[in-house]
Short mmCIF file of C-alpha atoms in Angstrom, two decimals:
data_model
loop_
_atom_site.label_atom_id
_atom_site.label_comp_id
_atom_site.label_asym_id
_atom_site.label_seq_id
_atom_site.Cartn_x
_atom_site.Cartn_y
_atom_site.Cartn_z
CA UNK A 1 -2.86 -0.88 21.14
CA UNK A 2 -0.02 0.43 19.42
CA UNK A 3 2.35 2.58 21.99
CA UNK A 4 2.49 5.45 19.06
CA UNK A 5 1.02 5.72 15.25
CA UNK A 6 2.42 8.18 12.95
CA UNK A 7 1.97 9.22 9.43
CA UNK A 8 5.04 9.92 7.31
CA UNK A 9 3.15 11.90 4.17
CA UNK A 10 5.82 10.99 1.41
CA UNK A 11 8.94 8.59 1.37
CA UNK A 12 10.63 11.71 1.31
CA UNK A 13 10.28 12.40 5.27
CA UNK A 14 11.26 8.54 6.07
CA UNK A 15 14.40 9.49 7.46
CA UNK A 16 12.62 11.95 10.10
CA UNK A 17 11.20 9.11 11.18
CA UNK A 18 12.64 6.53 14.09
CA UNK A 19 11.37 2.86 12.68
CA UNK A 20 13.91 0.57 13.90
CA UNK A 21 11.48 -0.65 16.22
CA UNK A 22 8.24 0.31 14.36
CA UNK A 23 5.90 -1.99 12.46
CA UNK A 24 5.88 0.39 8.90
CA UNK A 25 2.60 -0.03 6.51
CA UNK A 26 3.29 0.78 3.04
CA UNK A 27 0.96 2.39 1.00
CA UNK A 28 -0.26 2.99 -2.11
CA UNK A 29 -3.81 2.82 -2.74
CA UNK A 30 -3.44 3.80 -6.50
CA UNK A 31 -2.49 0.79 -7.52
CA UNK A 32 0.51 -0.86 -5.97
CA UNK A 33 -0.76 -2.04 -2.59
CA UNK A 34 -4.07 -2.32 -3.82
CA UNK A 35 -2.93 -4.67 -6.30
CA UNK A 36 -0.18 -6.90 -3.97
CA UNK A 37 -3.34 -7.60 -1.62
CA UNK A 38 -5.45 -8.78 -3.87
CA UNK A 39 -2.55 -11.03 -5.58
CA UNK A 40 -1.53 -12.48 -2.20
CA UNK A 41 -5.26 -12.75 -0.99
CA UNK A 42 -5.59 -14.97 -4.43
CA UNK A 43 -3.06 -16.98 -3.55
CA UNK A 44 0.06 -15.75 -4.40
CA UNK A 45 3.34 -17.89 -3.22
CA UNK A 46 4.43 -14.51 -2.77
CA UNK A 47 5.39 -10.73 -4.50
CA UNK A 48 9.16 -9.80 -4.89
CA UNK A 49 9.61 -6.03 -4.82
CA UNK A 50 12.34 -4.45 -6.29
CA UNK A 51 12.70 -0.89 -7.45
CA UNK A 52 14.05 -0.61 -10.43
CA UNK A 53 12.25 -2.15 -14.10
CA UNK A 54 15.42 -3.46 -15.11
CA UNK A 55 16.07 -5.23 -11.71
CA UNK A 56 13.06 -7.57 -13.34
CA UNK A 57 14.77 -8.91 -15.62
CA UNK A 58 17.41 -10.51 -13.09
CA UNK A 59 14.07 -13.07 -12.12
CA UNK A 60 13.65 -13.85 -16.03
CA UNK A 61 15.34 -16.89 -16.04
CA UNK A 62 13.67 -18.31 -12.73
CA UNK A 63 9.81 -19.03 -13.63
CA UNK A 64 8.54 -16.02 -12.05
CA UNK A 65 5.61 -13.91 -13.49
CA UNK A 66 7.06 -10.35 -13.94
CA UNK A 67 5.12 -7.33 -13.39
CA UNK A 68 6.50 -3.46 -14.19
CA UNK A 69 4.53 -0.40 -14.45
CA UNK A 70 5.90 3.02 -14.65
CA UNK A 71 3.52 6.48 -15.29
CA UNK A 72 0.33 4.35 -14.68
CA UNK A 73 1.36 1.82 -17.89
CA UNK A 74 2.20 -1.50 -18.77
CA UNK A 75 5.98 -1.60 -19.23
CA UNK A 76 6.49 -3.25 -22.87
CA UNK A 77 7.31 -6.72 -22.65
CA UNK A 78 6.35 -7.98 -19.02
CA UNK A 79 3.66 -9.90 -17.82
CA UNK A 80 1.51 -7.16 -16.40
CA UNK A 81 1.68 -4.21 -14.55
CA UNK A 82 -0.21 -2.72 -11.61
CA UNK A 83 -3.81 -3.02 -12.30
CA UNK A 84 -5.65 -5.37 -9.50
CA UNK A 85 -7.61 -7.11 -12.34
CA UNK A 86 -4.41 -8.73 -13.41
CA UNK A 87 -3.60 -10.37 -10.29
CA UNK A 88 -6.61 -13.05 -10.67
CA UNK A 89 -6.53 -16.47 -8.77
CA UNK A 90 -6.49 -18.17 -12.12
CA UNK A 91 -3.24 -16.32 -13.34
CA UNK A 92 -1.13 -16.00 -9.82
CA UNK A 93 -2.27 -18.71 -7.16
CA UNK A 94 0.84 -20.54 -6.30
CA UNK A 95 3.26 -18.20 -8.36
CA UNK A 96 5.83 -15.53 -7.56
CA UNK A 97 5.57 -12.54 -8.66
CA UNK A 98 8.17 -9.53 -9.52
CA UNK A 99 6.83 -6.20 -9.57
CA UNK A 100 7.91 -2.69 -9.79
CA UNK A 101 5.87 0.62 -9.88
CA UNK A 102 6.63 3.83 -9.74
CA UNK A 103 5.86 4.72 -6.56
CA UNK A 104 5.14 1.83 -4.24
CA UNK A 105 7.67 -0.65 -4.35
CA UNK A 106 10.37 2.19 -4.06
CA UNK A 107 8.17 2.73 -0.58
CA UNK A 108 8.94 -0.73 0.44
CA UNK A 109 12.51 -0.60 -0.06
CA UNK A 110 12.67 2.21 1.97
CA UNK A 111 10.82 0.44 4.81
CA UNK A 112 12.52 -2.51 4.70
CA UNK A 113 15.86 -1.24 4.96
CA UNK A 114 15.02 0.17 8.74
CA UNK A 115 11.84 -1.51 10.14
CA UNK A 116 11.57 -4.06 12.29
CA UNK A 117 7.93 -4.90 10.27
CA UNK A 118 6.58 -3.82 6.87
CA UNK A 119 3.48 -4.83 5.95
CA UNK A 120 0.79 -3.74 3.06
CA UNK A 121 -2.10 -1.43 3.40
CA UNK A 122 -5.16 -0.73 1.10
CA UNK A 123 -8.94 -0.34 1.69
CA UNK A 124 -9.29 -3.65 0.38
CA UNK A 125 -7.71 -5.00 3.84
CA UNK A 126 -8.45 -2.40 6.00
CA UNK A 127 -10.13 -4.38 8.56
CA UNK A 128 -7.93 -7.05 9.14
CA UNK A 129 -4.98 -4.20 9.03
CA UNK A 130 -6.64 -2.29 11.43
CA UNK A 131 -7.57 -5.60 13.56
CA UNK A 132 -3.86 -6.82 13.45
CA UNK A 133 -2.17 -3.13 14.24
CA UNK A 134 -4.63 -2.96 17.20
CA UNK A 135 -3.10 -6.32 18.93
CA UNK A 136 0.61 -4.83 18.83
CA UNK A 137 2.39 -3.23 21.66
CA UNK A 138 5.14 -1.21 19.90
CA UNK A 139 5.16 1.96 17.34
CA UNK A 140 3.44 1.84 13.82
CA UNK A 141 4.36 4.61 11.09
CA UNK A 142 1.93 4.37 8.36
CA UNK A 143 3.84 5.21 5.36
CA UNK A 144 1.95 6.97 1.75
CA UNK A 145 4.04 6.24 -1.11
CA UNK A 146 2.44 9.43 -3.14
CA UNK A 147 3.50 10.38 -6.25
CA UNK A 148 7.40 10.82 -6.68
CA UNK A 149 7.97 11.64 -3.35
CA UNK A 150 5.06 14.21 -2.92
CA UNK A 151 2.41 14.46 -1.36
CA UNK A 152 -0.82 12.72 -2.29
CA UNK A 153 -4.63 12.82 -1.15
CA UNK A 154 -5.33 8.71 -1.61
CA UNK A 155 -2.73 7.50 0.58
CA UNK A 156 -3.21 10.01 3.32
CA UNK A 157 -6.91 9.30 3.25
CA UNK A 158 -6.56 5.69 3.79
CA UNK A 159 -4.06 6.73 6.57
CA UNK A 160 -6.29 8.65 8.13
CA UNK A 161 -9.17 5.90 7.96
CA UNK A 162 -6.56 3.35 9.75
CA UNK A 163 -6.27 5.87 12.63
CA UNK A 164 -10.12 6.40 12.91
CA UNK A 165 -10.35 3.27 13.16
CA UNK A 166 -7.66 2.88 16.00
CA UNK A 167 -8.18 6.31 17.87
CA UNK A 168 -7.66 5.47 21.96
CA UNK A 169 -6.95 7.07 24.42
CA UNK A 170 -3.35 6.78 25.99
CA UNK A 171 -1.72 6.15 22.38
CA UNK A 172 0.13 9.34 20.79
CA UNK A 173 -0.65 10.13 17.46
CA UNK A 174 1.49 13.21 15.31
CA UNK A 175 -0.33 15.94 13.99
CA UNK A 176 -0.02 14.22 10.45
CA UNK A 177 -1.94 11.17 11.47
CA UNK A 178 -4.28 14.40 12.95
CA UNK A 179 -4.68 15.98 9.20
CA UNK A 180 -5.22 12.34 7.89
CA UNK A 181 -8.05 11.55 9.95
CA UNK A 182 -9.80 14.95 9.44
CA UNK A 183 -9.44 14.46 5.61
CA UNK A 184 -10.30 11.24 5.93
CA UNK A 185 -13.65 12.15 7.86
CA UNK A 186 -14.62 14.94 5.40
CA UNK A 187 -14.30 12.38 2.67
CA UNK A 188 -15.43 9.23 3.77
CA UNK A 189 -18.98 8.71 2.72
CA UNK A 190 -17.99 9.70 -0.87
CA UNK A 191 -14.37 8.83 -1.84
CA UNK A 192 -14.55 8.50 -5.47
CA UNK A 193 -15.84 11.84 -5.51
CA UNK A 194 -13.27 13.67 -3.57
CA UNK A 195 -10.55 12.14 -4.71
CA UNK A 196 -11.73 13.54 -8.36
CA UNK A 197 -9.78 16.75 -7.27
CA UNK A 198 -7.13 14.82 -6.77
CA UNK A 199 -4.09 14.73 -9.63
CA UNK A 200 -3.76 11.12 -9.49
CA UNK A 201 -6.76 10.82 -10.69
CA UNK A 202 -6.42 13.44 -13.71
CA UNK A 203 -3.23 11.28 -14.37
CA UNK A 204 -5.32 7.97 -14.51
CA UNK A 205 -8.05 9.66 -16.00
CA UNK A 206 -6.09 9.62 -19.17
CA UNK A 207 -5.49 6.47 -18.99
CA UNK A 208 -8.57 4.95 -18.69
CA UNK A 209 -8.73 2.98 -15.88
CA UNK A 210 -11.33 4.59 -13.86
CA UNK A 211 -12.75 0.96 -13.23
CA UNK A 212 -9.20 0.21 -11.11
CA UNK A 213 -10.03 3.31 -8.78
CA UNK A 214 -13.40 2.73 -8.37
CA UNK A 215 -12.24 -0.98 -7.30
CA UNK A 216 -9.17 0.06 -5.13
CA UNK A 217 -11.25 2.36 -3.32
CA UNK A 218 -13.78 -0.36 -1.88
CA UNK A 219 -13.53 -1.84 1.80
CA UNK A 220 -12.91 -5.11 3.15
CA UNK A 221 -13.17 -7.59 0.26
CA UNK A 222 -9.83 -9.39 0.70
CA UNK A 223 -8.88 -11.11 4.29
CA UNK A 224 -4.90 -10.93 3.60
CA UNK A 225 -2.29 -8.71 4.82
CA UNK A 226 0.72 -8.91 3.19
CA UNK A 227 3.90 -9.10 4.75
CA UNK A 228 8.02 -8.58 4.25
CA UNK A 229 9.71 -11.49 4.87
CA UNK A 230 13.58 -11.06 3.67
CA UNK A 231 12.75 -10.16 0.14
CA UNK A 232 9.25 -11.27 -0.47
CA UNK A 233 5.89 -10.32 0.43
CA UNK A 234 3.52 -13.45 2.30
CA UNK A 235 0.79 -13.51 3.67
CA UNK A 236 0.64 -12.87 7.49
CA UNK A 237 0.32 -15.58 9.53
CA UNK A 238 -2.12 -14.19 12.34
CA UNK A 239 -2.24 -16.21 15.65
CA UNK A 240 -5.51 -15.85 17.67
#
């Protein structure tokens, strides 16, 4: 078991946070890490994050697909954006992929300037996360990307279902990853339904992609856990 889990609410208290040492799990359930699983569990060479839409164009030249959402939409002119129905086996199995988002990829960059791991959370992989985190013997800070650097109830809800699931005794927990486990608890037998309150969801509500929440928010359908290695995201080679 992990020596200490933590939950840093926003990117914005990242720097309160010792991670040096620490395996980091980004995440941002709504769509970005949602949508990296499921393009690395379909076979994805692997998923170059970069921050910025016009740090894209840099890969133009190189074969790579080239993904870029900002707001919730398509950016004009790329490949795709951030929905998980665009990363199909058919369309990314074997390819690299560049993606930005608005929230989530900035996430990662903050990670991976510090940690000594970063790897990829959603409740598409939560088993296999939670499985892997419970074999290490160091720190984990799980990491919600939220919604320009505030606060947000999706991420800390799948925060707090990672430490439900890894609650021991003798590990030290902050009274974030506390909050995140009671919220998760109060809303885990109907997520879809509390996180209508949430204003994510009025925000994708006008866009009309309820069918990419209702899919983000299910539990256990893809085996991979994505990975940073140097710039791109793998997937994690798992010893027994």
């Amino acid at each position: 078991m992990p020596k200490k889990i933590e939950v840093c609410l926003t990117p914005a208290l990242i720097d309160l946070h010792d991670i040096e040492e620490s395996t980091v799990v980004v995440i941002d359930i709504l769509r970005a890490s949602s949508s990296i699983t499921v393009g690395i569990d379909n076979g994805a060479a692997a998923i170059i994050p970069v921050a910025m839409v016009e740090e894209c164009l840099a890969y133009a030249d190189r074969g790579f697909l080239l993904a870029a959402e900002r707001n919730g939409e398509v950016v004009e002119g790329y490949d795709f954006g951030n929905s998980p129905f665009s990363y199909t086996e058919e369309k990314v199995a074997g390819k690299t992929i560049v993606l930005t988002t608005t929230n989530g990829t900035g996430a990662l960059q903050l990670a991976a300037a510090r940690a000594k791991q970063v790897l990829i959370g959603s409740f598409l992989n939560l088993q296999p996360l939670c499985n892997y985190l419970e074999s290490l013997h160091g720190n984990v800070l799980l990491l919600c990307a939220g919604w320009k650097n505030q606060f947000n109830l999706e991420d800390t809800l799948f925060a707090g279902a990672v430490v439900n699931a890894l609650r021991k005794n003798g590990t030290i927990y902050d009274d974030a990853s506390i909050a995140a486990q009671d919220l998760y608890l109060i809303a885990k037998n109907d997520l879809r339904g509390y996180l209508k309150k949430s204003s994510h969801s009025y925000r994708l509500a006008a866009l009309d992609i309820e069918d990419d929440v209702v899919f983000c928010l299910q539990q256990n359908i893809c085996e991979a856990i994505p990975v940073l290695e140097g710039e791109k995201l793998v997937r994690l080679i798992v010893n027994d």
